[in-house]
CSV table of C-alpha atoms and ligand atoms in Angstrom, one decimal:
chain,number,residue,atom,x,y,z
A,1,MET,CA,-2.4,-30.2,-12.7
A,2,SER,CA,-5.4,-32.1,-12.3
A,3,GLU,CA,-8.4,-32.0,-12.4
A,4,PHE,CA,-10.0,-31.4,-8.7
A,5,SER,CA,-6.5,-29.0,-8.4
A,6,VAL,CA,-7.4,-26.9,-11.8
A,7,GLU,CA,-11.0,-27.0,-9.4
A,8,PHE,CA,-9.6,-26.3,-6.0
A,9,SER,CA,-7.6,-23.7,-7.1
A,10,ARG,CA,-10.2,-21.7,-9.2
A,11,ASN,CA,-12.5,-21.7,-5.9
A,12,LEU,CA,-9.9,-20.4,-3.8
A,13,ARG,CA,-9.3,-17.5,-6.1
A,14,GLY,CA,-13.0,-16.8,-6.7
A,15,ALA,CA,-13.1,-16.7,-2.8
A,16,GLY,CA,-10.8,-14.4,-2.5
A,17,VAL,CA,-8.7,-16.9,0.1
A,18,VAL,CA,-4.9,-15.5,0.5
A,19,GLY,CA,-2.2,-16.5,3.6
A,20,ALA,CA,-4.0,-15.3,6.4
A,21,GLY,CA,-1.0,-14.7,8.8
A,22,GLY,CA,0.5,-11.6,7.4
A,23,ALA,CA,1.8,-10.6,3.9
A,24,GLY,CA,-1.6,-12.7,1.8
A,25,PHE,CA,0.0,-14.1,-0.4
A,26,PRO,CA,-3.2,-15.4,-2.3
A,27,ALA,CA,-4.0,-19.3,-2.1
A,28,TYR,CA,-4.7,-20.6,-5.0
A,29,VAL,CA,-0.8,-19.8,-6.2
A,30,LYS,CA,0.7,-22.5,-3.9
A,31,ALA,CA,-2.7,-25.0,-3.9
A,32,GLN,CA,-1.8,-25.1,-8.5
A,33,CYS,CA,1.9,-26.9,-7.1
A,34,LYS,CA,3.6,-29.9,-6.2
A,35,ALA,CA,4.6,-30.5,-3.3
A,36,GLU,CA,5.8,-33.6,-0.9
A,37,PHE,CA,5.0,-31.9,2.3
A,38,ALA,CA,2.0,-29.8,3.0
A,39,LEU,CA,2.6,-27.9,6.6
A,40,VAL,CA,0.2,-25.5,9.1
A,41,ASN,CA,2.0,-22.8,10.5
A,42,ALA,CA,0.5,-23.6,14.3
A,43,ALA,CA,3.4,-22.5,16.2
A,44,GLU,CA,2.1,-18.4,16.3
A,45,CYS,CA,5.2,-17.9,18.4
A,46,GLU,CA,3.9,-13.8,17.9
A,47,PRO,CA,3.6,-13.0,22.0
A,48,LEU,CA,-0.4,-11.8,22.3
A,49,LEU,CA,-1.8,-13.0,19.6
A,50,LYS,CA,-3.4,-15.9,19.7
A,51,LYS,CA,-5.4,-16.3,16.8
A,52,ASP,CA,-4.9,-19.5,15.3
A,53,GLN,CA,-4.9,-20.9,18.3
A,54,LYS,CA,-8.4,-20.3,19.2
A,55,ILE,CA,-9.3,-21.3,15.5
A,56,LEU,CA,-7.2,-24.3,16.1
A,57,ALA,CA,-9.5,-24.6,19.6
A,58,TYR,CA,-12.7,-24.5,18.3
A,59,PHE,CA,-13.0,-24.9,14.5
A,60,PRO,CA,-10.3,-27.6,14.2
A,61,GLU,CA,-12.5,-30.1,11.7
A,62,LYS,CA,-12.7,-27.3,9.3
A,63,VAL,CA,-8.5,-27.1,9.2
A,64,PHE,CA,-7.5,-30.7,8.6
A,65,ASP,CA,-11.0,-30.6,5.6
A,66,GLY,CA,-8.4,-27.3,4.2
A,67,LEU,CA,-5.6,-29.0,4.8
A,68,GLU,CA,-6.8,-32.8,3.6
A,69,LEU,CA,-7.8,-30.4,0.4
A,70,LEU,CA,-4.7,-28.6,0.4
A,71,MET,CA,-2.6,-32.6,0.3
A,72,ARG,CA,-5.6,-33.9,-2.4
A,73,ALA,CA,-4.2,-30.3,-4.8
A,74,VAL,CA,-0.6,-30.7,-4.4
A,75,GLY,CA,0.4,-34.5,-4.4
A,76,ALA,CA,1.5,-34.2,-0.8
A,77,SER,CA,2.0,-37.1,0.8
A,78,ARG,CA,2.4,-36.0,3.8
A,79,GLY,CA,0.7,-33.3,6.3
A,80,ILE,CA,1.8,-31.8,10.1
A,81,ILE,CA,0.2,-29.6,11.7
A,82,GLY,CA,3.8,-28.1,13.6
A,83,ILE,CA,2.3,-26.5,16.9
A,84,LYS,CA,4.1,-25.3,20.5
A,85,LYS,CA,3.7,-28.1,22.5
A,86,LYS,CA,2.9,-25.9,25.8
A,87,HIS,CA,-1.0,-25.8,23.9
A,88,GLU,CA,-1.6,-29.2,26.1
A,89,LYS,CA,-5.5,-28.5,25.9
A,90,ILE,CA,-5.9,-28.1,22.5
A,91,ILE,CA,-3.3,-30.7,21.5
A,92,PRO,CA,-5.4,-33.8,22.4
A,93,ARG,CA,-8.3,-32.8,19.7
A,94,LEU,CA,-5.5,-32.3,17.1
A,95,GLU,CA,-4.3,-35.6,17.6
A,96,GLU,CA,-7.5,-37.5,17.8
A,97,LEU,CA,-8.4,-35.6,14.9
A,98,ALA,CA,-5.1,-36.4,12.9
A,99,ARG,CA,-5.8,-40.5,14.1
A,100,GLY,CA,-9.0,-40.4,11.5
A,101,ARG,CA,-7.5,-38.6,8.5
A,102,LYS,CA,-4.8,-40.1,6.6
A,103,ASN,CA,-1.2,-39.6,6.6
A,104,ILE,CA,-1.6,-36.0,8.8
A,105,SER,CA,0.4,-35.5,12.0
A,106,VAL,CA,1.0,-33.2,14.7
A,107,LEU,CA,4.8,-31.5,15.2
A,108,LYS,CA,5.0,-30.5,18.7
A,109,MET,CA,7.6,-27.4,18.7
A,110,GLY,CA,9.5,-25.7,21.3
A,111,ASP,CA,8.7,-22.3,22.8
A,112,TYR,CA,11.0,-20.1,21.1
A,113,TYR,CA,11.0,-17.2,18.5
A,114,PRO,CA,11.1,-17.4,15.3
A,115,ALA,CA,9.6,-21.1,15.6
A,116,GLY,CA,6.8,-19.2,13.1
A,117,ASP,CA,8.8,-18.3,10.5
A,118,GLU,CA,8.8,-20.4,7.9
A,119,GLN,CA,12.0,-21.7,7.2
A,120,CYS,CA,12.6,-23.2,10.7
A,121,LEU,CA,9.1,-24.6,10.0
A,122,VAL,CA,10.1,-26.3,7.5
A,123,PHE,CA,13.6,-27.6,8.8
A,124,GLU,CA,12.1,-28.7,12.2
A,125,ALA,CA,9.1,-31.3,9.9
A,126,THR,CA,11.4,-32.6,7.5
A,127,GLY,CA,15.2,-32.3,8.4
A,128,ARG,CA,15.6,-29.7,5.2
A,129,VAL,CA,17.1,-26.8,4.7
A,130,VAL,CA,15.3,-23.7,2.5
A,131,PRO,CA,18.2,-23.3,0.0
A,132,PRO,CA,19.7,-19.6,0.2
A,133,GLY,CA,16.9,-16.9,-1.5
A,134,GLY,CA,14.5,-20.3,-2.2
A,135,ILE,CA,11.1,-20.5,-1.3
A,136,PRO,CA,9.6,-24.3,1.2
A,137,LEU,CA,8.5,-25.7,-3.0
A,138,ASP,CA,11.8,-25.7,-3.2
A,139,VAL,CA,11.6,-28.1,-0.7
A,140,GLY,CA,8.8,-30.2,-1.7
A,141,CYS,CA,7.1,-28.4,1.0
A,142,VAL,CA,4.1,-25.5,0.9
A,143,VAL,CA,3.3,-24.3,3.9
A,144,SER,CA,0.2,-23.0,5.4
A,145,ASN,CA,-1.3,-20.7,7.7
A,146,VAL,CA,-4.0,-21.9,9.9
A,147,GLU,CA,-7.6,-19.5,9.2
A,148,THR,CA,-6.1,-19.7,5.5
A,149,LEU,CA,-6.8,-24.3,5.5
A,150,TYR,CA,-9.9,-22.7,7.9
A,151,ASN,CA,-11.3,-20.7,4.3
A,152,ALA,CA,-10.4,-23.7,1.9
A,153,ALA,CA,-12.3,-25.4,4.0
A,154,PHE,CA,-15.3,-24.1,2.3
A,155,PRO,CA,-15.1,-24.1,-1.7
A,156,GLY,CA,-15.9,-21.4,-3.1
A,157,ARG,CA,-17.3,-19.1,0.5
A,158,PRO,CA,-16.3,-15.7,-0.2
A,159,VAL,CA,-13.9,-14.7,2.8
A,160,THR,CA,-15.4,-11.8,4.4
A,161,ASP,CA,-14.8,-12.3,7.8
A,162,THR,CA,-12.0,-12.1,9.7
A,163,PHE,CA,-10.6,-14.0,13.0
A,164,ILE,CA,-8.3,-11.1,14.9
A,165,THR,CA,-6.7,-10.4,18.9
A,166,ILE,CA,-7.2,-7.7,20.2
A,167,ASN,CA,-5.0,-7.6,23.2
A,168,GLY,CA,-2.9,-5.5,25.4
A,169,ALA,CA,-4.1,-2.8,27.1
A,170,VAL,CA,-7.4,-3.5,26.4
A,171,LYS,CA,-10.0,-3.7,28.9
A,172,LYS,CA,-11.1,-7.0,27.4
A,173,PRO,CA,-8.9,-9.0,25.7
A,174,ALA,CA,-10.4,-11.2,23.2
A,175,THR,CA,-10.6,-13.2,19.6
A,176,PHE,CA,-13.3,-13.3,17.7
A,177,ARG,CA,-14.6,-12.9,14.1
A,178,VAL,CA,-15.0,-9.4,12.3
A,179,PRO,CA,-16.7,-8.5,9.0
A,180,VAL,CA,-13.3,-7.6,6.6
A,181,GLY,CA,-13.7,-3.3,6.1
A,182,ILE,CA,-14.4,-2.3,9.8
A,183,THR,CA,-11.6,0.2,11.5
A,184,TRP,CA,-9.5,-0.9,14.0
A,185,LEU,CA,-11.4,1.4,16.5
A,186,GLU,CA,-14.6,-0.8,15.9
A,187,ALA,CA,-12.5,-3.4,16.8
A,188,VAL,CA,-10.8,-2.1,20.0
A,189,GLU,CA,-14.5,-0.4,21.6
A,190,LEU,CA,-15.6,-4.3,20.5
A,191,CYS,CA,-12.9,-5.1,23.9
A,192,GLY,CA,-14.8,-2.5,26.0
A,193,GLY,CA,-12.0,0.4,24.6
A,194,VAL,CA,-8.4,1.0,25.7
A,195,THR,CA,-7.4,0.7,29.3
A,196,ILE,CA,-5.1,4.1,29.5
A,197,LYS,CA,-5.1,7.3,28.0
A,198,ASP,CA,-1.8,7.7,25.6
A,199,PRO,CA,-2.3,4.6,23.9
A,200,ALA,CA,-1.0,3.1,20.5
A,201,TYR,CA,-0.8,0.5,18.6
A,202,ILE,CA,0.4,-2.2,17.0
A,203,ASP,CA,-0.8,-4.0,13.4
A,204,GLY,CA,0.2,-7.2,13.7
A,205,GLY,CA,2.6,-9.0,16.3
A,206,PRO,CA,4.6,-7.0,19.0
A,207,MET,CA,8.3,-8.5,17.2
A,208,MET,CA,7.3,-8.0,13.2
A,209,GLY,CA,4.0,-5.8,13.6
A,210,LYS,CA,3.7,-2.2,12.9
A,211,VAL,CA,2.8,1.2,14.9
A,212,MET,CA,-0.7,2.2,13.4
A,213,THR,CA,-1.0,5.9,13.7
A,214,ASP,CA,-4.7,6.2,12.2
A,215,PHE,CA,-6.9,3.7,13.4
A,216,GLU,CA,-10.0,4.7,11.1
A,217,LEU,CA,-7.9,2.0,8.6
A,218,PRO,CA,-10.3,-0.6,7.9
A,219,VAL,CA,-9.6,-4.2,9.1
A,220,VAL,CA,-8.6,-6.3,6.2
A,221,LYS,CA,-8.4,-10.3,5.3
A,222,ALA,CA,-4.3,-10.7,6.2
A,223,SER,CA,-5.2,-9.2,9.4
A,224,ALA,CA,-3.9,-11.8,12.5
A,225,GLY,CA,-5.0,-8.2,15.4
A,226,ILE,CA,-3.2,-5.5,17.3
A,227,ILE,CA,-1.5,-5.0,20.6
A,228,VAL,CA,-2.6,-2.1,22.4
A,229,LEU,CA,0.3,-0.4,24.4
A,230,PRO,CA,1.6,3.0,26.2
A,231,LYS,CA,2.6,5.7,23.6
A,232,ASN,CA,5.8,5.9,25.7
A,233,HIS,CA,6.3,2.2,26.4
A,234,PRO,CA,10.0,1.2,24.8
A,235,LEU,CA,8.6,-1.2,22.2
A,236,ILE,CA,6.7,1.6,20.9
A,237,VAL,CA,9.4,4.1,21.2
A,238,LYS,CA,11.9,1.5,19.5
A,239,LYS,CA,9.7,0.5,16.6
A,240,ALA,CA,8.9,4.7,15.6
A,241,GLN,CA,12.7,5.1,15.6
A,242,GLY,CA,13.5,6.6,12.1
A,243,ARG,CA,16.5,6.4,9.6
A,244,PRO,CA,18.4,9.0,11.1
A,245,THR,CA,17.8,8.0,14.2
A,246,PHE,CA,18.9,4.2,14.3
A,247,THR,CA,21.6,4.9,12.0
A,248,ARG,CA,23.6,8.1,14.2
A,249,ILE,CA,23.5,5.5,17.3
A,250,GLY,CA,23.9,2.3,15.4
A,251,ARG,CA,27.0,3.8,13.8
A,252,SER,CA,28.8,5.5,17.5
A,253,ALA,CA,27.2,2.6,19.5
A,254,CYS,CA,27.6,-0.5,17.7
A,255,ASP,CA,31.1,-2.5,19.1
A,256,GLN,CA,30.9,-5.1,16.5
A,257,CYS,CA,29.6,-7.9,18.8
A,258,SER,CA,28.2,-10.1,16.5
A,259,TYR,CA,25.4,-10.8,18.9
A,260,CYS,CA,22.9,-9.8,16.3
A,261,THR,CA,24.1,-12.6,13.9
A,262,GLU,CA,25.1,-15.7,16.9
A,263,LEU,CA,21.2,-15.5,17.5
A,264,CYS,CA,19.7,-15.0,13.9
A,265,PRO,CA,17.5,-17.4,13.0
A,266,ARG,CA,18.1,-17.4,9.5
A,267,TYR,CA,22.3,-17.7,10.0
A,268,LEU,CA,21.3,-20.0,12.4
A,269,LEU,CA,20.1,-22.3,9.8
A,270,GLY,CA,23.4,-22.1,7.6
A,271,HIS,CA,21.9,-18.9,5.8
A,272,ASN,CA,24.8,-15.9,4.9
A,273,VAL,CA,23.4,-12.7,6.2
A,274,GLN,CA,24.9,-10.9,9.3
A,275,PRO,CA,23.7,-8.7,10.2
A,276,HIS,CA,26.6,-7.2,12.6
A,277,ARG,CA,28.4,-6.7,9.0
A,278,VAL,CA,25.2,-4.5,7.7
A,279,MET,CA,25.4,-2.6,11.1
A,280,ARG,CA,29.4,-1.5,10.0
A,281,THR,CA,27.1,0.2,6.7
A,282,MET,CA,26.9,3.2,9.0
A,283,LEU,CA,30.2,4.0,8.9
A,284,PHE,CA,29.5,4.7,4.7
A,285,SER,CA,27.8,6.9,3.0
A,286,GLY,CA,27.6,5.1,-0.5
A,287,GLY,CA,30.6,2.9,-2.3
A,288,PRO,CA,31.6,-0.1,-2.9
A,289,GLU,CA,32.6,-0.8,1.0
A,290,HIS,CA,28.5,-0.3,1.7
A,291,LYS,CA,27.6,-2.2,-1.0
A,292,LEU,CA,29.6,-4.7,0.8
A,293,HIS,CA,28.1,-5.1,4.0
A,294,SER,CA,24.7,-4.4,2.7
A,295,GLN,CA,24.6,-7.6,1.3
A,296,TYR,CA,24.8,-9.8,4.5
A,297,GLY,CA,21.4,-8.3,5.6
A,298,LEU,CA,19.3,-9.6,1.6
A,299,LEU,CA,18.1,-13.1,3.1
A,300,CYS,CA,17.3,-11.1,6.5
A,301,CYS,CA,13.6,-12.1,7.1
A,302,GLU,CA,12.8,-8.9,9.1
A,303,CYS,CA,11.9,-11.5,12.7
A,304,SER,CA,13.4,-9.0,14.3
A,305,LEU,CA,15.1,-10.9,16.9
A,306,CYS,CA,18.0,-8.8,16.8
A,307,SER,CA,16.8,-5.9,17.4
A,308,LEU,CA,14.3,-6.1,20.0
A,309,TYR,CA,16.0,-8.9,21.8
A,310,SER,CA,19.7,-9.8,21.0
A,311,CYS,CA,21.5,-7.1,20.3
A,312,PRO,CA,22.8,-5.5,24.1
A,313,GLU,CA,23.3,-2.4,23.0
A,314,GLY,CA,19.4,-1.9,22.1
A,315,LEU,CA,20.5,-1.4,18.5
A,316,ASN,CA,18.8,-1.2,15.4
A,317,PRO,CA,20.0,-4.3,12.9
A,318,ARG,CA,16.6,-5.3,11.7
A,319,GLU,CA,16.6,-1.7,10.3
A,320,ALA,CA,20.2,-1.9,9.4
A,321,CYS,CA,18.5,-4.8,6.9
A,322,VAL,CA,16.2,-3.2,5.6
A,323,VAL,CA,17.3,-0.2,4.6
A,324,ALA,CA,20.5,-2.5,3.1
A,325,LYS,CA,18.1,-4.1,0.6
A,326,GLY,CA,16.2,-0.7,0.1
A,327,ASP,CA,19.4,0.5,-1.2
A,328,LEU,CA,20.3,-2.7,-3.2
A,329,ARG,CA,17.3,-3.3,-4.9
A,330,GLU,CA,18.1,0.7,-6.0
A,331,LEU,CA,21.5,-1.3,-7.9
A,332,LYS,CA,18.9,-3.9,-9.1
A,333,VAL,CA,21.5,-6.3,-6.8
A,334,GLY,CA,19.4,-8.9,-5.1
A,335,PHE,CA,20.7,-12.1,-3.6
A,336,LYS,CA,20.5,-14.2,-6.5
A,337,ASN,CA,23.2,-11.9,-8.5
A,338,SER,CA,25.2,-11.7,-5.3
A,339,PRO,CA,29.3,-12.5,-4.9
A,340,LEU,CA,27.2,-14.1,-1.6
A,341,ASN,CA,25.3,-16.3,-3.8
A,342,THR,CA,27.7,-19.2,-3.8
A,343,GLY,CA,26.1,-21.9,-4.8
A,344,LYS,CA,26.6,-24.2,-1.7
A,345,ALA,CA,24.9,-26.4,0.8
A,346,PRO,CA,23.6,-24.0,3.7
A,347,GLN,CA,24.9,-26.0,7.0
A,348,VAL,CA,22.6,-25.5,9.9
A,349,HIS,CA,25.2,-24.1,13.1
A,350,PRO,CA,25.8,-26.9,15.0
A,351,VAL,CA,24.3,-25.1,18.1
A,352,ARG,CA,21.6,-24.2,16.6
A,353,ASP,CA,19.1,-25.9,19.2
A,354,PHE,CA,20.8,-24.2,22.0
A,355,ARG,CA,20.9,-20.9,20.9
A,356,LYS,CA,17.0,-20.6,20.2
A,357,VAL,CA,15.1,-17.8,22.0
A,358,PRO,CA,12.5,-18.4,25.2
A,359,VAL,CA,9.6,-16.7,24.5
A,360,SER,CA,8.7,-16.3,28.1
A,361,LYS,CA,12.2,-14.3,27.7
A,362,LEU,CA,11.4,-13.0,24.9
A,363,VAL,CA,8.4,-11.3,26.6
A,364,LYS,CA,10.7,-9.9,30.0
A,365,LYS,CA,12.6,-8.4,27.1
A,366,LEU,CA,10.0,-6.3,25.9
A,367,GLY,CA,8.7,-5.2,28.6
A,368,LEU,CA,5.4,-7.7,27.6
A,369,GLU,CA,4.7,-9.6,30.7
A,370,ALA,CA,1.9,-7.2,32.3
A,371,TYR,CA,0.4,-7.4,28.9
A,372,ASN,CA,0.5,-11.3,28.3
A,373,LYS,CA,-3.1,-12.3,29.3
A,374,ASP,CA,-5.2,-15.2,27.0
A,375,ALA,CA,-7.6,-13.4,25.1
A,376,PRO,CA,-10.4,-15.4,25.1
A,377,TRP,CA,-12.7,-16.8,22.0
A,378,SER,CA,-15.6,-14.4,21.9
A,379,ASP,CA,-18.6,-15.5,19.2
A,380,ALA,CA,-20.2,-12.4,19.4
A,381,VAL,CA,-21.2,-11.7,16.2
A,382,TYR,CA,-20.8,-7.9,15.1
A,383,LYS,CA,-23.0,-5.6,12.5
A,384,PRO,CA,-21.1,-2.5,11.6
A,385,ALA,CA,-23.3,0.6,9.8
A,386,ARG,CA,-20.8,0.9,7.2
A,387,VAL,CA,-17.4,-1.3,6.3
A,388,LYS,CA,-14.8,0.7,3.4
A,389,ILE,CA,-13.4,-2.9,1.1
A,390,LEU,CA,-10.0,-1.9,0.6
A,391,MET,CA,-8.8,-2.3,-3.3
A,392,SER,CA,-5.3,-3.2,-2.6
A,393,GLN,CA,-5.2,-5.9,0.0
A,394,HIS,CA,-2.5,-8.3,0.4
A,395,ILE,CA,0.5,-9.6,-2.0
A,396,GLY,CA,-0.3,-9.5,-6.1
A,397,ALA,CA,-1.8,-6.4,-7.9
A,398,PRO,CA,-5.2,-4.6,-6.8
A,399,CYS,CA,-8.5,-4.9,-7.9
A,400,ALA,CA,-10.5,-1.9,-9.3
A,401,ALA,CA,-14.2,-1.5,-8.2
A,402,THR,CA,-16.8,-3.8,-10.2
A,403,VAL,CA,-19.4,-1.5,-8.4
A,404,LYS,CA,-21.1,1.7,-8.2
A,405,GLU,CA,-22.1,4.0,-6.1
A,406,GLY,CA,-25.7,3.3,-5.1
A,407,GLN,CA,-25.9,-0.3,-6.5
A,408,LYS,CA,-27.6,-2.7,-3.8
A,409,VAL,CA,-25.1,-5.7,-3.0
A,410,GLU,CA,-25.8,-9.1,-0.8
A,411,LYS,CA,-23.0,-10.2,2.0
A,412,GLY,CA,-20.4,-12.2,-0.8
A,413,ALA,CA,-20.9,-10.2,-3.4
A,414,VAL,CA,-17.3,-9.4,-5.9
A,415,VAL,CA,-16.6,-5.6,-5.5
A,416,GLY,CA,-13.3,-5.5,-7.0
A,417,ASP,CA,-11.4,-7.9,-9.1
A,418,LEU,CA,-8.7,-7.9,-11.3
A,419,PRO,CA,-7.6,-10.0,-15.0
A,420,VAL,CA,-7.2,-13.7,-14.2
A,421,ASP,CA,-3.8,-13.2,-15.7
A,422,LYS,CA,-2.5,-11.2,-12.8
A,423,LEU,CA,-1.3,-12.9,-9.4
A,424,GLY,CA,-4.1,-11.8,-7.2
A,425,CYS,CA,-7.8,-12.6,-6.0
A,426,PRO,CA,-10.9,-10.7,-5.9
A,427,VAL,CA,-12.1,-8.6,-2.6
A,428,HIS,CA,-16.2,-9.0,-1.8
A,429,ALA,CA,-18.9,-7.6,0.4
A,430,SER,CA,-19.0,-8.5,3.8
A,431,ILE,CA,-22.0,-7.2,4.5
A,432,ALA,CA,-25.4,-6.7,2.7
A,433,GLY,CA,-25.8,-2.9,1.9
A,434,THR,CA,-25.8,-0.1,-0.2
A,435,VAL,CA,-22.4,1.1,-2.0
A,436,GLY,CA,-21.2,4.4,-0.8
A,437,LYS,CA,-17.9,6.3,-1.8
A,438,VAL,CA,-16.1,4.2,-4.4
A,439,ASN,CA,-12.7,4.8,-5.3
A,440,GLU,CA,-9.5,3.1,-6.6
A,441,LYS,CA,-8.3,2.8,-3.2
A,442,TYR,CA,-11.8,1.0,-1.1
A,443,VAL,CA,-15.3,0.6,-2.0
A,444,GLU,CA,-17.8,2.1,1.2
A,445,ILE,CA,-20.4,-0.3,1.9
A,446,ILE,CA,-23.8,1.9,4.2
A,447,ALA,CA,-26.0,-1.0,5.9
B,1,SF4,S1,24.8,-7.3,18.5
B,1,SF4,FE1,24.4,-4.7,18.5
B,1,SF4,S2,26.4,-4.0,19.3
B,1,SF4,FE2,26.9,-5.9,18.5
B,1,SF4,S3,27.8,-6.1,16.5
B,1,SF4,FE3,24.9,-6.7,16.4
B,1,SF4,S4,24.2,-4.1,16.5
B,1,SF4,FE4,26.8,-3.8,16.8
B,2,SF4,S1,16.0,-10.0,11.7
B,2,SF4,FE1,17.4,-9.7,12.9
B,2,SF4,S2,17.7,-12.0,13.6
B,2,SF4,FE2,15.6,-11.3,12.3
B,2,SF4,S3,16.9,-12.6,10.3
B,2,SF4,FE3,17.3,-10.3,9.9
B,2,SF4,S4,19.1,-10.4,10.7
B,2,SF4,FE4,18.4,-12.5,11.2
């Protein structure tokens, strides 16, 4: 690693920069790699979420700065920002900025789901297919989220705030920046509160987000936003289905039409994921047949397209894949030691382009047309009375608190850390104040 890469990745770790697109993979790890392409995932194909578009509209220079730093660290000869061409108000500014920077370009993508799946983005941007069970680095790419690069543009500055979108059944849908550690309820109140009697919340986008039941949970660095919907909305009902329910219905109603497989984005990239075969596991309770069919779910990226769009019977092949992977984990079977791992290069499906699912159709199918509104940028500054900084906010080992009850802390002070040889990042105070409760789960700070 060059001196610059060492310093850049040290800064990223110290500042607690993590992937801000969901799971929150620590950014310093990617900065220590060597890659030919640095890709910016600005596809944001989850309906109703708008935060990446707003960051690119209001702070594009910072995203470019972060990208340039990452390119230098990993030795990338090209930086590509993948954004949907429908964002025609933002793209001209991005293209203008790209012209003024070296080796950076803007890739205009179609409005389909899941264009933001990192393996789809890698293929669209480079023509390369990530090998089954592999990662983008295997084909010379690092993929970063928009907000991650925004944060990377401030070397060493602790991540204390996060960008979120609040959309759906709220008075004033909005996208804004909040201190990490406020509750989701507070975030919704900042948008004027809910407009329905019996609300349910999805943490993240409608496709991959989870239904939340505890609204006092704190916002974390990797949070993208929440969608508020009526509790009896079909999407909420479907997402809340438990294993006994989707197994019972799936066992009796799946006619093996295989639409779920034929539209699966990873299958179309040439990976051997076949959710219709995984559905057959519902006919067996364990044994070799169960194990065999479960393996066709090992390469599922859990995008939910099969469950929420493709299946004409409204079944839940995605959940079947999730439980199949869990069952195989217990049997210590992963893709690497599965007989499906033939070592052959994947062949992209010849009609892949014609099977891309337009987001407009998806929104209709999800019953979200009435909620599919803009969530305009708001630069209002929220000053909470208290925050809870979780010790485990993202992929990696949890932090241990480094402060004691009653201690005064400044905004940006480290309140939780972990040994440098463990995967993970420190967490920081998002407001100045006095430390309240401290336990292994969180540190409370009172303003
Ligand atoms: S699309 Fe639905 S009915 Fe058809 S095979 Fe898949 S799960 Fe079964
Ligand atoms: S959730 Fe369904 S469509 Fe998505 S990758 Fe998994 S099997 Fe394929």
